[in-house]
Coordinates of C-alpha atoms and ligand atoms in Angstrom, one line a residue:
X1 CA 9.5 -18.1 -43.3
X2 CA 8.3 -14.9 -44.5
X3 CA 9.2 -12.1 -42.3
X4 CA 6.3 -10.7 -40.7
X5 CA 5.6 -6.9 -41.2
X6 CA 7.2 -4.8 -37.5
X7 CA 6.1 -1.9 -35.6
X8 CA 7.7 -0.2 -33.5
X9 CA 6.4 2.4 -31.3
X10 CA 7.6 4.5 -27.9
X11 CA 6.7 7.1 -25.6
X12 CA 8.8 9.5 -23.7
X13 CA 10.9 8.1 -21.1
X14 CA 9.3 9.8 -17.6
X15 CA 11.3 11.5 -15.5
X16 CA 10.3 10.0 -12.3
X17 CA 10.6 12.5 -10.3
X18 CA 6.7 12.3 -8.6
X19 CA 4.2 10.1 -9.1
X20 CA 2.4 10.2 -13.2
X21 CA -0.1 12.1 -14.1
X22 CA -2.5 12.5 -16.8
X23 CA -0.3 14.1 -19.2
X24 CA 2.1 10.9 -18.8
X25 CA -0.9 9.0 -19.5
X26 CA -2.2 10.0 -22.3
X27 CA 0.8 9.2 -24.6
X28 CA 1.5 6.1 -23.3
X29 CA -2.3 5.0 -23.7
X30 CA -2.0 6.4 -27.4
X31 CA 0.9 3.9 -27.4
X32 CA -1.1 1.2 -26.0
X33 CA -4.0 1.8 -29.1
X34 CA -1.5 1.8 -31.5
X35 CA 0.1 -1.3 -30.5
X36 CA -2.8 -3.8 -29.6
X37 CA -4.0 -2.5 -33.6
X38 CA -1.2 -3.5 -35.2
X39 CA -1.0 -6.6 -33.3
X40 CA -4.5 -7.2 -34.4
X41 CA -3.4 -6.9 -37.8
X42 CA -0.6 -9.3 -37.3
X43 CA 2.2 -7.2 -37.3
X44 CA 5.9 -8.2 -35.0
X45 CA 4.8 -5.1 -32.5
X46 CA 7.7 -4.0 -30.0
X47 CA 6.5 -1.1 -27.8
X48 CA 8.6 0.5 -25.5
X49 CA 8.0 3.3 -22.5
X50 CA 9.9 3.7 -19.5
X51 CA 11.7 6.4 -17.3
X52 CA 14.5 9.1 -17.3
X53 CA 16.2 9.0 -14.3
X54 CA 19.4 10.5 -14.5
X55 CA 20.1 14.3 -14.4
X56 CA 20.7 17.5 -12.5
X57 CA 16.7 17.5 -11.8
X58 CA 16.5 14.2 -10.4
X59 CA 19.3 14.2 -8.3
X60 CA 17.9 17.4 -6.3
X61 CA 14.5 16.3 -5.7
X62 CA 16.1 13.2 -4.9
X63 CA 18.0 15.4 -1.9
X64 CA 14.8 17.2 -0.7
X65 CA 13.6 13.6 -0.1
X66 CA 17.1 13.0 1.9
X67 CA 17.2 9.7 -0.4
X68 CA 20.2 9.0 -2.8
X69 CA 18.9 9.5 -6.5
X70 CA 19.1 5.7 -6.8
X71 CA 17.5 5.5 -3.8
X72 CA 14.8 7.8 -4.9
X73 CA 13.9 6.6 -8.8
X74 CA 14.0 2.8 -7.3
X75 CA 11.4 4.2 -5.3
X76 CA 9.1 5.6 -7.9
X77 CA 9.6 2.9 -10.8
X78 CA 6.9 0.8 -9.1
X79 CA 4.1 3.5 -8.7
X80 CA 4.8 4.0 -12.6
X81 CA 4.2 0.7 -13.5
X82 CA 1.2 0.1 -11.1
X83 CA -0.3 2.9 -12.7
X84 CA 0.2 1.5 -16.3
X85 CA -1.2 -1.7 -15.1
X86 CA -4.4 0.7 -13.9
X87 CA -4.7 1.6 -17.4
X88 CA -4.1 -1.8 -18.9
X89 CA -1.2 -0.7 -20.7
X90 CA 0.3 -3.8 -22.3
X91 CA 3.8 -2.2 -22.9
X92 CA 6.6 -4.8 -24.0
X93 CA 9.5 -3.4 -22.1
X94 CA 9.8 -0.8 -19.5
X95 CA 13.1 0.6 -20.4
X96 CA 15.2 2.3 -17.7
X97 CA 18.0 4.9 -18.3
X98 CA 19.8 3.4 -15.0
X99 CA 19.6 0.1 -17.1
X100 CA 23.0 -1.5 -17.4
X101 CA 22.6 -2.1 -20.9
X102 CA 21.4 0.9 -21.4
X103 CA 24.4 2.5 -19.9
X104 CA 26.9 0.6 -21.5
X105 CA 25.4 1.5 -24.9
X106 CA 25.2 5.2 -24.6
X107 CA 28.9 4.8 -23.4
X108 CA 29.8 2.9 -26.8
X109 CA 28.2 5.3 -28.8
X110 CA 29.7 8.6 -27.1
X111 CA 33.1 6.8 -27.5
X112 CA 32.2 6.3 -31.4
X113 CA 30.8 9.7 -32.0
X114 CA 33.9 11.3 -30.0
X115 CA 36.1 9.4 -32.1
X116 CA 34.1 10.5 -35.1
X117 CA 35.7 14.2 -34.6
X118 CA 32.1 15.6 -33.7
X119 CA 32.4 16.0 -29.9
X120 CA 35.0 18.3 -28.3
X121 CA 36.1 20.2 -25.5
X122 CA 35.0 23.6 -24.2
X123 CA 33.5 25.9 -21.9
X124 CA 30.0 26.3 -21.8
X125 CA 28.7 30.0 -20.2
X126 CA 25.0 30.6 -20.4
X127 CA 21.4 29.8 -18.9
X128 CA 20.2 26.5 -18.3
X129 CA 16.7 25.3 -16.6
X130 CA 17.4 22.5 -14.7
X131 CA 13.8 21.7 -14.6
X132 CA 13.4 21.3 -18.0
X133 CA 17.1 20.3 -18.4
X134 CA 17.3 22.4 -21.4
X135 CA 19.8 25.1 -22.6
X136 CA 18.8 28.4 -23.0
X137 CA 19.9 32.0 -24.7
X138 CA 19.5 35.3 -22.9
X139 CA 16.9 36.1 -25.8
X140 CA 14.9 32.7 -24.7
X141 CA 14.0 34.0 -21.0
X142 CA 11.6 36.1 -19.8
X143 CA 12.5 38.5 -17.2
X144 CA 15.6 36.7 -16.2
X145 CA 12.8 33.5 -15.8
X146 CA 12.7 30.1 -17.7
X147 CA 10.0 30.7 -20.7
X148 CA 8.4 27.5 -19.5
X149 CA 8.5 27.1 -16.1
X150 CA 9.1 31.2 -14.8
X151 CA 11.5 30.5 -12.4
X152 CA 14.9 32.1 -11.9
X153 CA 16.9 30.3 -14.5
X154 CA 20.6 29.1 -13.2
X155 CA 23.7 30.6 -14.9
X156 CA 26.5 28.1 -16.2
X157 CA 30.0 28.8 -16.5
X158 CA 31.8 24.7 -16.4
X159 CA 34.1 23.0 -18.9
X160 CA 32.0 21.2 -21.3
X161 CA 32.1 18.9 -24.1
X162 CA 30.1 20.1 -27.1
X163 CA 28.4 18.4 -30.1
X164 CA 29.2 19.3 -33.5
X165 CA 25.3 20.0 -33.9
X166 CA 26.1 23.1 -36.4
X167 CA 27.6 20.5 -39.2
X168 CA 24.2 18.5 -39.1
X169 CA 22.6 21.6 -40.6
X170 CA 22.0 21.1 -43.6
X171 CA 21.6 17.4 -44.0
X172 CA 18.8 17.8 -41.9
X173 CA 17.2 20.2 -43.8
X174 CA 17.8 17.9 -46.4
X175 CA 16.4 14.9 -44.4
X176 CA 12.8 17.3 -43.5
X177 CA 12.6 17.6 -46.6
X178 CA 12.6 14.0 -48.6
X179 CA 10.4 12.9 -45.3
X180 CA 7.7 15.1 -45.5
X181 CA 6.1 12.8 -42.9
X182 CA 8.7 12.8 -39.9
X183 CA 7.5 15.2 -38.0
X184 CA 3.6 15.7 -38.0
X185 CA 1.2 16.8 -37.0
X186 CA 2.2 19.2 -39.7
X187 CA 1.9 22.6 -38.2
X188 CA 4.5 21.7 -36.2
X189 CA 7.0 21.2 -38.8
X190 CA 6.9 24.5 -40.1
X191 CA 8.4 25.9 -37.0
X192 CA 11.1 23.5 -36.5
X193 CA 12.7 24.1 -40.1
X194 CA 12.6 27.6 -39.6
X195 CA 14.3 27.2 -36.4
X196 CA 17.0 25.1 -38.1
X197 CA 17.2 27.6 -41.1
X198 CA 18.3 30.1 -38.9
X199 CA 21.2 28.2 -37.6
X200 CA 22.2 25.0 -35.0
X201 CA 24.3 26.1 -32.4
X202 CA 27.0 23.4 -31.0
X203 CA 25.6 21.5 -28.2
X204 CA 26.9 21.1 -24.6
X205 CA 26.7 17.5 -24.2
X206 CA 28.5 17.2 -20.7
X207 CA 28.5 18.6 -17.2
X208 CA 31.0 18.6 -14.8
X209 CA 29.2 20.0 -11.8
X210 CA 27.6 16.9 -10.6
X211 CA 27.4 13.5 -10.9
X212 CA 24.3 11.7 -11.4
X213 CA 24.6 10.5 -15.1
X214 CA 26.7 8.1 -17.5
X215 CA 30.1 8.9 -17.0
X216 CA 31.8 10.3 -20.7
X217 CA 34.2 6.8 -21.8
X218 CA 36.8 9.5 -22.9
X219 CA 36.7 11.9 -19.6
X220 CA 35.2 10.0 -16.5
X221 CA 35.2 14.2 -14.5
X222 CA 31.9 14.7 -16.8
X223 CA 28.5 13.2 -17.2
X224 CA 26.6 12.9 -20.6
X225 CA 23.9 15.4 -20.8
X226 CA 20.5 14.4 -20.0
X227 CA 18.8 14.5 -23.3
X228 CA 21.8 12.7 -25.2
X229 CA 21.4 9.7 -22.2
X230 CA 17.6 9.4 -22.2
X231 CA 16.8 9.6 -26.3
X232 CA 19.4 7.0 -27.3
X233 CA 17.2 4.7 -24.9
X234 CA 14.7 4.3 -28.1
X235 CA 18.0 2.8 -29.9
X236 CA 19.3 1.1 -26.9
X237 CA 15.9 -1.1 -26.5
X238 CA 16.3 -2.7 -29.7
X239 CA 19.9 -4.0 -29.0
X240 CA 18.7 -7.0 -28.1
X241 CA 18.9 -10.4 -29.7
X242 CA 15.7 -10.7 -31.3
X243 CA 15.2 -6.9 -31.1
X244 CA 17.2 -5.5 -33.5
X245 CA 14.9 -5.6 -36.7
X246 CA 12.9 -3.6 -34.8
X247 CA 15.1 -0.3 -35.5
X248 CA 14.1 2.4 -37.1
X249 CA 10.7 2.8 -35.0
X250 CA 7.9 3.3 -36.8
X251 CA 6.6 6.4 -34.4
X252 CA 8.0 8.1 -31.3
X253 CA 4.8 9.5 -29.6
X254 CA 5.5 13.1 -27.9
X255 CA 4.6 16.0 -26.4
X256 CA 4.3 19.2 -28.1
X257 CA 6.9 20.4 -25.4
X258 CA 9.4 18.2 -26.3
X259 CA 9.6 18.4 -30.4
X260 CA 13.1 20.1 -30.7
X261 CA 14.5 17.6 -28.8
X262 CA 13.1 14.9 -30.7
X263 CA 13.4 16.4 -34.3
X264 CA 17.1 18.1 -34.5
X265 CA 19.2 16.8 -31.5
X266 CA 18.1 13.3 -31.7
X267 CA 17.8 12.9 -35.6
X268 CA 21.6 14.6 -35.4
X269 CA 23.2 12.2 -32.9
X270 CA 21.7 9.6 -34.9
X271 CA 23.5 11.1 -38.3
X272 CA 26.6 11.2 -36.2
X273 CA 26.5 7.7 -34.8
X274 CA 25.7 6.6 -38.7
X275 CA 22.5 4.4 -37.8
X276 CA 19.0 4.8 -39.4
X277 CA 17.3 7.7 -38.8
X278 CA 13.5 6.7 -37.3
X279 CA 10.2 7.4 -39.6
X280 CA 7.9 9.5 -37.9
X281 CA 8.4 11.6 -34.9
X282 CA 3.8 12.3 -33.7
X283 CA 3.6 15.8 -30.9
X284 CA 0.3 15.7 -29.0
X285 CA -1.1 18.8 -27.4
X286 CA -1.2 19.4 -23.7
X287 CA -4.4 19.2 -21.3
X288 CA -5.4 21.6 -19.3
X289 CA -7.4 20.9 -15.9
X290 CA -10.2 23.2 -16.4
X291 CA -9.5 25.5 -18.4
X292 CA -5.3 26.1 -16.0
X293 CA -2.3 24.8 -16.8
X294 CA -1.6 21.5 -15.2
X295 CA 1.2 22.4 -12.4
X296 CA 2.7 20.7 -9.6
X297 CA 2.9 24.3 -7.9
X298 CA -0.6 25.2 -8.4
X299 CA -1.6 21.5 -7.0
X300 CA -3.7 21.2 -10.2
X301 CA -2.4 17.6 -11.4
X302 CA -4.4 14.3 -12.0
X303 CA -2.9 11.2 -10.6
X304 CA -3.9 8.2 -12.4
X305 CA -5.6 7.0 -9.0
X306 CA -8.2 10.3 -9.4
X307 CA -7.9 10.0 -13.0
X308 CA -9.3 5.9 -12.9
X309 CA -11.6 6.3 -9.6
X310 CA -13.9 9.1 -11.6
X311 CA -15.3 6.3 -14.0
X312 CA -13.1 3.4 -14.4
X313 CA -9.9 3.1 -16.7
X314 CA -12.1 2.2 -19.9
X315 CA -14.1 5.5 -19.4
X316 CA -10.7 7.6 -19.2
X317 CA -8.8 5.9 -21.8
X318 CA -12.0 6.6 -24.2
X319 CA -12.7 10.0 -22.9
X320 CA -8.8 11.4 -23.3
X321 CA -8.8 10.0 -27.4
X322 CA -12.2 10.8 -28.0
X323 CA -13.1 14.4 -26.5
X324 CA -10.4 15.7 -28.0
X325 CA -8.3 15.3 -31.8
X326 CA -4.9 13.8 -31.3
X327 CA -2.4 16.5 -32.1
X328 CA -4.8 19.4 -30.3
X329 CA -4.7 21.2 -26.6
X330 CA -7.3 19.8 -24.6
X331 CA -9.1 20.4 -21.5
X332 CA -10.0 18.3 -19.2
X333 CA -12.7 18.3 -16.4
X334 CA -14.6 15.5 -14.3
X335 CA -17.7 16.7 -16.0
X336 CA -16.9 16.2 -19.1
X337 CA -15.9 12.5 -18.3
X338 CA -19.1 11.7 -16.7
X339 CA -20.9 13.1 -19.4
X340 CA -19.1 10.8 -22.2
X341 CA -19.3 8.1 -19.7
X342 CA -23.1 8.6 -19.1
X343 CA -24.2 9.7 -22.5
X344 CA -21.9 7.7 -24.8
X345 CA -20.4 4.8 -23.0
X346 CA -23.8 3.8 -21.0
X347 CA -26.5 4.9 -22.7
X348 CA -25.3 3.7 -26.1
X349 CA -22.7 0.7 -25.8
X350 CA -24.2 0.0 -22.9
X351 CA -27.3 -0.1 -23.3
X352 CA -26.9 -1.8 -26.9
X353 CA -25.5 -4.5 -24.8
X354 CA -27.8 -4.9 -22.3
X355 CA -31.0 -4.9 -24.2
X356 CA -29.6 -7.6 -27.1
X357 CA -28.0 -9.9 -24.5
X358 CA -31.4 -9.8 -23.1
X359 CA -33.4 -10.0 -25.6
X360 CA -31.1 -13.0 -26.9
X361 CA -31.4 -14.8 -23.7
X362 CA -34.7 -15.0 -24.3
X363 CA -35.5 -15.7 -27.6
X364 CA -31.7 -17.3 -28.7
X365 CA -30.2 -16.9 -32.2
X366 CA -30.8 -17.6 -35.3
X367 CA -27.5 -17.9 -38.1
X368 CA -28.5 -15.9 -41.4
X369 CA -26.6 -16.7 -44.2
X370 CA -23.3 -14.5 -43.9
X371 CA -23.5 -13.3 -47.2
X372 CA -26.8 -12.2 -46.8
X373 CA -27.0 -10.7 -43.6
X374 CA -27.9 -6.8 -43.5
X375 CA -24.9 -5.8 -41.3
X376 CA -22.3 -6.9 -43.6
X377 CA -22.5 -4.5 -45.8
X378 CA -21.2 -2.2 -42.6
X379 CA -18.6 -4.6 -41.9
X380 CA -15.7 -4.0 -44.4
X381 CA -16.8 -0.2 -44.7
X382 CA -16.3 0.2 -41.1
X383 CA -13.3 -2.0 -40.7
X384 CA -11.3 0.0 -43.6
X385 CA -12.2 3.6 -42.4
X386 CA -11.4 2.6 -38.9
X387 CA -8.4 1.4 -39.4
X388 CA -7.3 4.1 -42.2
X389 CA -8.3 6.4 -38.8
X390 CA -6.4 4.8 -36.6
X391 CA -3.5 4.4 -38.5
X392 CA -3.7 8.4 -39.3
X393 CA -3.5 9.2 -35.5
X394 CA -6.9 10.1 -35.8
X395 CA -8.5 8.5 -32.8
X396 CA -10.9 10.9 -32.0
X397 CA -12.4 10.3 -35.5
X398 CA -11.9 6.5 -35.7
X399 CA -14.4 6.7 -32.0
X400 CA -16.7 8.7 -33.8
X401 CA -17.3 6.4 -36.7
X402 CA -17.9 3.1 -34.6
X403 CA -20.2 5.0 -31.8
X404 CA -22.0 6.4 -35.4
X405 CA -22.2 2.7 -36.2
X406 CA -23.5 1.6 -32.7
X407 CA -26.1 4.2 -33.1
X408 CA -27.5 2.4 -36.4
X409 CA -27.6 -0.9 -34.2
X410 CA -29.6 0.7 -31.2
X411 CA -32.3 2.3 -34.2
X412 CA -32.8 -0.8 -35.5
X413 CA -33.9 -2.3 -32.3
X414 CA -36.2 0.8 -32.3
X415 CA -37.3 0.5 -35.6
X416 CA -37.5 -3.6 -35.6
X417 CA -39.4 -3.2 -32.7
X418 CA -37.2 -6.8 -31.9
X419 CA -38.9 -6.7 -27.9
X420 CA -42.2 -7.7 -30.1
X421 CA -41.4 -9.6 -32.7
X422 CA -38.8 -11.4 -30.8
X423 CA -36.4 -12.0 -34.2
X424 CA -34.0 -14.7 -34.0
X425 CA -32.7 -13.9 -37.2
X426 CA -32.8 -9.8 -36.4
X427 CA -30.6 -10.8 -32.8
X428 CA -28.9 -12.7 -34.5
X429 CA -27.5 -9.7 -37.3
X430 CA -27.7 -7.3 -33.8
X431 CA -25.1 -9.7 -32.0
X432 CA -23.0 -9.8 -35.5
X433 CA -22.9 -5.6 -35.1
X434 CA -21.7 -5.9 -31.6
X435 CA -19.0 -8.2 -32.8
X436 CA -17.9 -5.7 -35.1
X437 CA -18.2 -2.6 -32.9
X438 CA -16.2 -4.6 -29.8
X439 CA -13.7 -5.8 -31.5
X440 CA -12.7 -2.3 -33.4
X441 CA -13.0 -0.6 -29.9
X442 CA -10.8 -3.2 -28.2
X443 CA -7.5 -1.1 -28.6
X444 CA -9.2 1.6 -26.9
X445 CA -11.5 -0.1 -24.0
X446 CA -9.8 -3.2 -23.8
X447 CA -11.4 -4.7 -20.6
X448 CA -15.2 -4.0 -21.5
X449 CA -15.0 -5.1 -24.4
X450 CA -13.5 -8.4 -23.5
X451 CA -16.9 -8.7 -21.2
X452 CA -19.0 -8.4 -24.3
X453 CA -16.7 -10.7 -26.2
X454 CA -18.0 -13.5 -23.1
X455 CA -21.4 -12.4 -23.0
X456 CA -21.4 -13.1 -26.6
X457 CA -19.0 -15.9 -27.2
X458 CA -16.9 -14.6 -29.9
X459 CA -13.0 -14.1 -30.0
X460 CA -11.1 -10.3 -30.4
X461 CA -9.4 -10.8 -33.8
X462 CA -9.9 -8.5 -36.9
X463 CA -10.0 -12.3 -38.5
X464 CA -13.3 -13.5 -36.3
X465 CA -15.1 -11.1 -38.1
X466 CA -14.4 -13.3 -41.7
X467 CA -16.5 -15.9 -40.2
X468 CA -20.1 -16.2 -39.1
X469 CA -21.0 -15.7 -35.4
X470 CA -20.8 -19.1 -33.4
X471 CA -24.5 -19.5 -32.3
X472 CA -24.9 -20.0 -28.7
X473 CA -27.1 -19.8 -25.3
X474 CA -26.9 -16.2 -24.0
X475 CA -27.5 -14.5 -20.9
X476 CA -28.4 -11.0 -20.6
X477 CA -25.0 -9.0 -19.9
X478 CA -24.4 -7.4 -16.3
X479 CA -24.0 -3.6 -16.6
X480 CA -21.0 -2.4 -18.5
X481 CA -21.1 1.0 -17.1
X482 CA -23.2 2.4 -14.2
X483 CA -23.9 5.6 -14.6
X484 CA -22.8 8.2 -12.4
Ligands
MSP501 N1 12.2 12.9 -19.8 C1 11.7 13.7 -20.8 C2 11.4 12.9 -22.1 C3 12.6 12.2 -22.6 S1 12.2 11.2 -24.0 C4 13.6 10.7 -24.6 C5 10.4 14.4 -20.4 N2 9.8 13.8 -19.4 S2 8.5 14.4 -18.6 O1 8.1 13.5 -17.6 O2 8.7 15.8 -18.2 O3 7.4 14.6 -19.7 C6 7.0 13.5 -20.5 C7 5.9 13.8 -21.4 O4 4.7 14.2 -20.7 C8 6.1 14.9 -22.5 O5 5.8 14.4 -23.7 C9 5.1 16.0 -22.1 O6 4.6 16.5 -23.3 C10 4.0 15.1 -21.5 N3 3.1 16.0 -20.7 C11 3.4 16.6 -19.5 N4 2.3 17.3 -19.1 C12 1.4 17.2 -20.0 C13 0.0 17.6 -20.1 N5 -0.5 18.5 -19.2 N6 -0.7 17.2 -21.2 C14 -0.2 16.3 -22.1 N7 1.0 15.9 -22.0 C15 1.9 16.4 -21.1 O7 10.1 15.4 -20.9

């Protein structure tokens, strides 16, 4: 049998140390896009999100809640996935670092990479953050604060076990530059070579100071860092039986926040460990909530309750990828949702919807001759650039060009003045447009567009729209989106 093409995609792992917000969100709907196209298209798709749950950070929130951390991350996995299933996020595993598997695996590799020569013992004496569990130099902090969070940053003095980051160097240099395409969008390469021009520090890979974490094979008194636990969990996820060909992924999806960790440390442990490096690392921007930084400590953060009660999870899935291009800061307000909801998603799809349905409810259909009809000459046009967007990261454009599309379909009505002539033939070529436009916007407002799929009899597959549209007795669509 001929092996079917693969994609693999992930998101961060969550630390679940609250409930998730927008920002969570919004990568792992990207994820959700980018998986239900490329199943479209046929391809073996694996797509992976999950949680990070081990750690300094967890294990003191975990305290404040007088719960054990176990205790505590068992507590939050479910609000996680509830949330997902909010957003109809058809992920294929939810990957935990807790994960037996998953711990038995980070374990295997530390034991290969210590054995390797590139891990060894020290002292490590200098600033960490345990919120963002990240190391830091004295020239990295702000008045004594952490650069990204501004709070007093903790000062380590513990034995250690460092990674022999500094030899990796070169050969990832050497790696940015024969993939031009790993890291993207490309303004942010540009700052992480020069970072790595100037020079890669070892790595403290261990703490001895507490103990929620995977346990070093070679020195049970320490726990692997963080960051060395939770990345290999992309690796670790395709360890399964019929999961293996899905290594390298095809694209981690990630924050802007977290490209360092992502792009040097993980590609490094990877060189180490001697597997395949993966093909494209893609940073997002960050959302504001009008206009402020979204903080816990300001109590400006979007739950995905608030986030799907403004206007439904179609409306917010299509208002996150279109308002804004992948790749940029955005800002987000209620307003601004309401006013895509009202203006876009009702008064265009909507209403494109509503007025054919009726109008073939009462008339019916007539089949034109597919070779003949007037909308095909959209059809392959549309498809390609659609999914050329798509495929680009470029959602926001990709949106664009079908809602252009869907504009041409509600002028026609206009022009065609259909409510007169009542056209069987003209319904019938309207009702082959909203094939087209539902099925491309499927892997971003899955549920809707399964409605018009009913209303209209068709199937979601990029191959229905080879075929001619099955004619049959249509009733006029309920309201896809009331306005608010
Ligand atoms: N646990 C690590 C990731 C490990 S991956 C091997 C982590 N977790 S996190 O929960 O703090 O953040 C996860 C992601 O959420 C990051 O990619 C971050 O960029 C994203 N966001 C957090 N707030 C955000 C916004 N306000 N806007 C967009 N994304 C944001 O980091």
């Amino acid at each position: 049998m001929a092996n079917k093409n693969k994609f693999y995609v992930t998101t961060p792992i969550y630390y679940p140390n609250d409930i998730p917000h927008i920002g969570h969100a919004y990568t792992t709907i990207a994820a959700d896009i980018l998986a239900r196209w490329y199943r479209f298209k046929g391809y073996d798709v694996f797509f992976l999100t999950g949680t990070d749950e081990h750690g300094k950070k967890i294990e003191n929130t975990a305290k404040k809640h007088n719960k054990t951390p176990r205790e505590f991350v068992d507590s939050l996995i479910p609000k996680f996935k509830e949330a997902w299933k909010k957003l109809n996020l058809n992920y294929d595993r939810f990957i935990r670092t807790t994960d037996k598997d998953h711990e038995k695996f980070v374990q295997e590799i530390l034991q290969k990479v210590y054995d390797k020569g590139d891990i060894y013992k020290g002292h490590y004496e200098g600033y960490y953050c345990t919120e963002c569990e990240a190391y830091y130099t004295e020239k990295d902090l702000e008045n004594g604060c952490c650069p990204v969070h501004k709070t007093k940053i903790e000062k380590l003095k513990e034995e250690s076990y460092f990674f022999k980051l500094s030899k990796y160097q070169n050969r990832l240099l050497e790696f940015y530059r024969e993939n031009p395409d790993f890291i993207s969008p490309s303004y942010r390469k540009d700052e992480v070579i020069n970072r790595v021009k100037e020079g890669l520090k070892d790595l403290s890979i261990s703490r001895s100071s507490f103990k929620w974490g995977i346990p070093l094979p070679f020195d049970k008194k320490h726990v692997v860092y963080v960051w060395f636990d939770a990345l290999f969990n992309y690796y670790s996820a395709t360890r399964d039986k019929n999961k293996e060909k899905f290594w390298p992924a095809d694209v981690h999806l990630i924050g802007k926040d977290i490209v360092w960790f992502h792009t040097v440390y993980w590609p490094a442990f990877l060189l180490s460990a001697g597997i395949e490096l993966p093909k494209r690392v893609f940073a997002h921007g960050w959302w504001t909530f009008n206009k402020e930084k979204i903080s816990k400590s300001k109590g400006k953060v979007i739950n995905i309750d608030e986030l799907v009660r403004i206007a439904g999870s179609d409306s917010a899935r299509y208002f996150l990828f279109r308002h804004i291009p992948f790749g940029e800061d955005g800002d987000f307000s209620e307003n601004a949702l309401v006013e895509r909801h009202n203006n876009e998603l009702a008064n265009k799809l909507g209403n494109l919807v509503s007025r054919v349905s009726a109008l073939a409810e009462k008339y019916g259909l007539k089949e034109v001759n597919f070779k003949k009809i007037n909308v095909d000459i959209h059809i392959s046009n549309v498809v390609r650039d659609v999914s050329e967007l798509i495929e680009r990261f470029e959602f926001d454009k990709a949106l664009n060009l079908i809602f252009a599309f869907i504009d041409t379909l509600n002028q026609w009505v206009q022009d065609k003045k259909i409510w007169e002539t009542g056209s069987k033939e003209d319904l019938f070529e309207l009702a082959t447009g909203i094939r087209l436009a539902t099925i491309l916007l499927w892997p971003f407002i899955p549920e809707t567009c399964e409605r018009i799929s009913k209303t209209f009899g068709f199937k979601i597959s990029l191959s229905e729209l080879e075929k001619p549209l099955k004619v049959i007795k249509i009733k006029k669509s309920e309201i896809l989106f009331k306005k608010i």
